[in-house]
PDB file of C-alpha atoms in Angstrom:
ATOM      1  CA  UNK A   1      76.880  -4.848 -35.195  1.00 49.00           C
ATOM      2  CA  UNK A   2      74.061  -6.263 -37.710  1.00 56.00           C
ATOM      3  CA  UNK A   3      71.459  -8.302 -35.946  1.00 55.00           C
ATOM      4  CA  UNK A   4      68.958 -10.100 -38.344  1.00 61.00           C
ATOM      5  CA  UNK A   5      65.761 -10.399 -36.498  1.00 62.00           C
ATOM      6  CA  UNK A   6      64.088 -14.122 -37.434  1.00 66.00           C
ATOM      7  CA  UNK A   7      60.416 -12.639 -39.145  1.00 71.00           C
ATOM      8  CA  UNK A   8      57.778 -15.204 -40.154  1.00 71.00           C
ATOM      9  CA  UNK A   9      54.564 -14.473 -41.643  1.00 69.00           C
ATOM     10  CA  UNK A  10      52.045 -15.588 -38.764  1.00 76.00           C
ATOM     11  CA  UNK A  11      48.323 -14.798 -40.699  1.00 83.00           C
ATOM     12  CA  UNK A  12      46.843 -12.935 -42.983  1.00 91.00           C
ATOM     13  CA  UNK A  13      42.887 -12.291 -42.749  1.00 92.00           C
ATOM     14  CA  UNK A  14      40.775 -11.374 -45.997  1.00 94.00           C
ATOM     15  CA  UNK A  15      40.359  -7.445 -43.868  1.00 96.00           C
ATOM     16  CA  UNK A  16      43.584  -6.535 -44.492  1.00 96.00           C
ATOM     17  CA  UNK A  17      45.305  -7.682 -41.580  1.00 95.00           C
ATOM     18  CA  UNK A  18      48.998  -9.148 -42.027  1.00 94.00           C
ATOM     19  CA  UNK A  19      51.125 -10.093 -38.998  1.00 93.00           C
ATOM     20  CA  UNK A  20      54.353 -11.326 -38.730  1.00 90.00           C
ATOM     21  CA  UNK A  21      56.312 -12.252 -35.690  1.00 87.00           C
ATOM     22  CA  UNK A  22      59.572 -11.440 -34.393  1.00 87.00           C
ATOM     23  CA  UNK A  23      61.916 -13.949 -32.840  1.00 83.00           C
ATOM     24  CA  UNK A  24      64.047 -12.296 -30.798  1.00 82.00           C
ATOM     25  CA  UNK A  25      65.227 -15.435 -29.011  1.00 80.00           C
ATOM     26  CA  UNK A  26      68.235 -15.342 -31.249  1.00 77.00           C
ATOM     27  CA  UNK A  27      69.610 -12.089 -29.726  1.00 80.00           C
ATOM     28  CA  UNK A  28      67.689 -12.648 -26.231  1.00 82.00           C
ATOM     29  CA  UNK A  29      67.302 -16.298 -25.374  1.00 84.00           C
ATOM     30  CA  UNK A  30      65.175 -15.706 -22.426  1.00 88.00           C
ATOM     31  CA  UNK A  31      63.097 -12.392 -23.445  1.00 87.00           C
ATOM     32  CA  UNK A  32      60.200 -11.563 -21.261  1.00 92.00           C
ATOM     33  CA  UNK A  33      57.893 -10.706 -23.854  1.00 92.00           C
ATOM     34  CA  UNK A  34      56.967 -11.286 -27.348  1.00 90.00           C
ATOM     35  CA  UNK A  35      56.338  -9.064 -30.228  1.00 91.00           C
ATOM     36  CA  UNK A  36      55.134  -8.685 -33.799  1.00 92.00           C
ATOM     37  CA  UNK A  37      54.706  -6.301 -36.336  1.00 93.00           C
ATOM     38  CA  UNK A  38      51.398  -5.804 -38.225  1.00 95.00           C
ATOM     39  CA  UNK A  39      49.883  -4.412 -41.373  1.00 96.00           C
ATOM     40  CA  UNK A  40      46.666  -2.944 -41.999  1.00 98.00           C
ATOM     41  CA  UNK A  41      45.428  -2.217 -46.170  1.00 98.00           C
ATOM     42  CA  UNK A  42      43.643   0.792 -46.691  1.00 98.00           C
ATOM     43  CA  UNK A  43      40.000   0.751 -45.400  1.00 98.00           C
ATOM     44  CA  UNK A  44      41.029  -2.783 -43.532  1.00 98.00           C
ATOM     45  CA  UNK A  45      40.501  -3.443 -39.658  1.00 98.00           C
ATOM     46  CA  UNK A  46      41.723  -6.431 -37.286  1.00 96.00           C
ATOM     47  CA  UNK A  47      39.212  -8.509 -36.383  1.00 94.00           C
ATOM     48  CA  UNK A  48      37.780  -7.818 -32.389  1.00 95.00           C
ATOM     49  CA  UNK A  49      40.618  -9.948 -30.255  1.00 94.00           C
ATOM     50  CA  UNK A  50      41.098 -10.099 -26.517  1.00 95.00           C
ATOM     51  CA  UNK A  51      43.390 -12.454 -24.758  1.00 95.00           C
ATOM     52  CA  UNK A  52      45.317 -13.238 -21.386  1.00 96.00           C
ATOM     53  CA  UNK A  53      48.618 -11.076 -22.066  1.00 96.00           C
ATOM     54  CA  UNK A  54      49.080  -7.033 -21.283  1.00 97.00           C
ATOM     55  CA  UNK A  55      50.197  -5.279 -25.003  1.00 97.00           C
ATOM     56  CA  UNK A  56      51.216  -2.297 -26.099  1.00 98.00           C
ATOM     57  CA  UNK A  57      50.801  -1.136 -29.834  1.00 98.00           C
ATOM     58  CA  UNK A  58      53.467   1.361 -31.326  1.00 98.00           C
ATOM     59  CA  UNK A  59      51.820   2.929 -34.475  1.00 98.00           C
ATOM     60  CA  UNK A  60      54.924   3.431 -36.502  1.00 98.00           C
ATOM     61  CA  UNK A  61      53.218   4.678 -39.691  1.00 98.00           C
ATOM     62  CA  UNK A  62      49.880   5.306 -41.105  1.00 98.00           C
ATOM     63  CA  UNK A  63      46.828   6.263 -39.172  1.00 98.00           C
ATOM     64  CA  UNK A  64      43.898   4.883 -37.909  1.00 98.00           C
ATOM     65  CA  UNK A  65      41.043   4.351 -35.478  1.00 98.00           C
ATOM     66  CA  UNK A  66      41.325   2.229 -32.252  1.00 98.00           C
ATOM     67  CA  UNK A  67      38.122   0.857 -30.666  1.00 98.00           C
ATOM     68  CA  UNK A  68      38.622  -0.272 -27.172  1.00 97.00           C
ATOM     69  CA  UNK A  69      36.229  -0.186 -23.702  1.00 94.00           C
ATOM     70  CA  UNK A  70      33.735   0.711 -25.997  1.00 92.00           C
ATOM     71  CA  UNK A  71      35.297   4.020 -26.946  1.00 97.00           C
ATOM     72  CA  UNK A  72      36.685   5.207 -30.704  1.00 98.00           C
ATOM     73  CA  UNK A  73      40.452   6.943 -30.365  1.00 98.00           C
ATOM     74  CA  UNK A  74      42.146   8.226 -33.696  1.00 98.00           C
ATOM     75  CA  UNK A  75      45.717   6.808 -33.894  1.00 98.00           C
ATOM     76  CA  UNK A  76      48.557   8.508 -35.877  1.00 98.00           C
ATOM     77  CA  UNK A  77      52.016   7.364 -36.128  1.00 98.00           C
ATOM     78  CA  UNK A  78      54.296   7.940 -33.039  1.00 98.00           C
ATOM     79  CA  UNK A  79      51.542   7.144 -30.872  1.00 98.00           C
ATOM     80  CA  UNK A  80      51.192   4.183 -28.432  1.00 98.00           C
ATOM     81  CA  UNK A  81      48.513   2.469 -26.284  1.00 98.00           C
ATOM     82  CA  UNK A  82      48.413  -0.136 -24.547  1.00 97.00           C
ATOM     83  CA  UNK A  83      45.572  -3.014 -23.872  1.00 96.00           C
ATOM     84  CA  UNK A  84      44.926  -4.411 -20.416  1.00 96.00           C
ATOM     85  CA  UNK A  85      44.126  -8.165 -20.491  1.00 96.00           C
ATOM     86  CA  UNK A  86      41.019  -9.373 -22.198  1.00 96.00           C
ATOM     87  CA  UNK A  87      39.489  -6.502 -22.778  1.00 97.00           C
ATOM     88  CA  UNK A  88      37.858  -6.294 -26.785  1.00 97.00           C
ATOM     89  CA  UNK A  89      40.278  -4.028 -28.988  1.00 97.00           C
ATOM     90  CA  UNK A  90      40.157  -3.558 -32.845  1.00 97.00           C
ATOM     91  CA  UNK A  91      42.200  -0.860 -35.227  1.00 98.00           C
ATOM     92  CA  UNK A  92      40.589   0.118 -38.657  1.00 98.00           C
ATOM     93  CA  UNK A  93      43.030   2.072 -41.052  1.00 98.00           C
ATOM     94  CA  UNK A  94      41.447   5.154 -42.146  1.00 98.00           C
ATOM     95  CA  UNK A  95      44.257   6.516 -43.758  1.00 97.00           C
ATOM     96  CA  UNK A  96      45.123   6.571 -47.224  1.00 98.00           C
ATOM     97  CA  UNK A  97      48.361   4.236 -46.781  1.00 98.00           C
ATOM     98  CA  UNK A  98      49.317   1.331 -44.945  1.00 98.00           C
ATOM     99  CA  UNK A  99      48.756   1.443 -41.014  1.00 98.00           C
ATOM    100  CA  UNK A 100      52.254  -0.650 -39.854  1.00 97.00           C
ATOM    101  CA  UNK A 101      51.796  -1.172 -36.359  1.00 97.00           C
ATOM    102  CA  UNK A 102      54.515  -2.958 -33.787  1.00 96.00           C
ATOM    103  CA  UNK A 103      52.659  -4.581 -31.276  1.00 96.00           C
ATOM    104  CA  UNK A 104      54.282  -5.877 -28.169  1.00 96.00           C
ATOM    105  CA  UNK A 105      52.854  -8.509 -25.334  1.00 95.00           C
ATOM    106  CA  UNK A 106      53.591 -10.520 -21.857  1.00 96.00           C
ATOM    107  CA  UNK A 107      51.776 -12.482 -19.171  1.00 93.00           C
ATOM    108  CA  UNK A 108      51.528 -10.792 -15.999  1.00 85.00           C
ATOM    109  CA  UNK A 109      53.120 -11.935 -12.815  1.00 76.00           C
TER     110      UNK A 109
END
């Protein structure tokens, strides 16, 4: 079985940052979460973000550094971590490739 996940660009900043999401309402109609995939160029960062949902970020290549709570953790790929809501969080890719990242997010109940 082929599925054909629905990707569309969602932003790009001028820090390297490219996300696109993934609609997985054609496979799942009622999913409980959402989820993207990200980029981040060489020497680029996301910009500081906090918001309402729980996420978890799967660093699936690349490397990088993670600020979060004020601390600095170095991410490689196979890692995860996960955010709890609105707390600050930021990744800068201090590798020499591109950091791809899958980031996944829901409201708590």
């Amino acid at each position: 079985m082929n599925i054909r996940l629905n990707n569309k660009a969602l932003f790009e900043t001028n820090t390297g940052l490219k996300v696109l999401e993934v609609d997985l309402t054609t496979i799942l109609p009622e999913v409980p979460f959402e989820l993207s995939q990200f980029t981040v160029a060489v020497d680029g960062h996301s910009p500081d973000e906090s918001h309402e949902e729980r996420e978890i970020w799967i660093i699936t290549s690349g490397s990088g550094q993670l600020k979060y709570k004020g601390a600095i953790y170095n991410l490689i790929a196979g890692q995860a971590v996960t955010f709890s809501p609105n707390i600050v969080h930021t990744i800068k890719n201090t590798g020499e490739t591109t950091l791809n990242v899958i980031s996944i997010w829901w409201k708590e109940q």
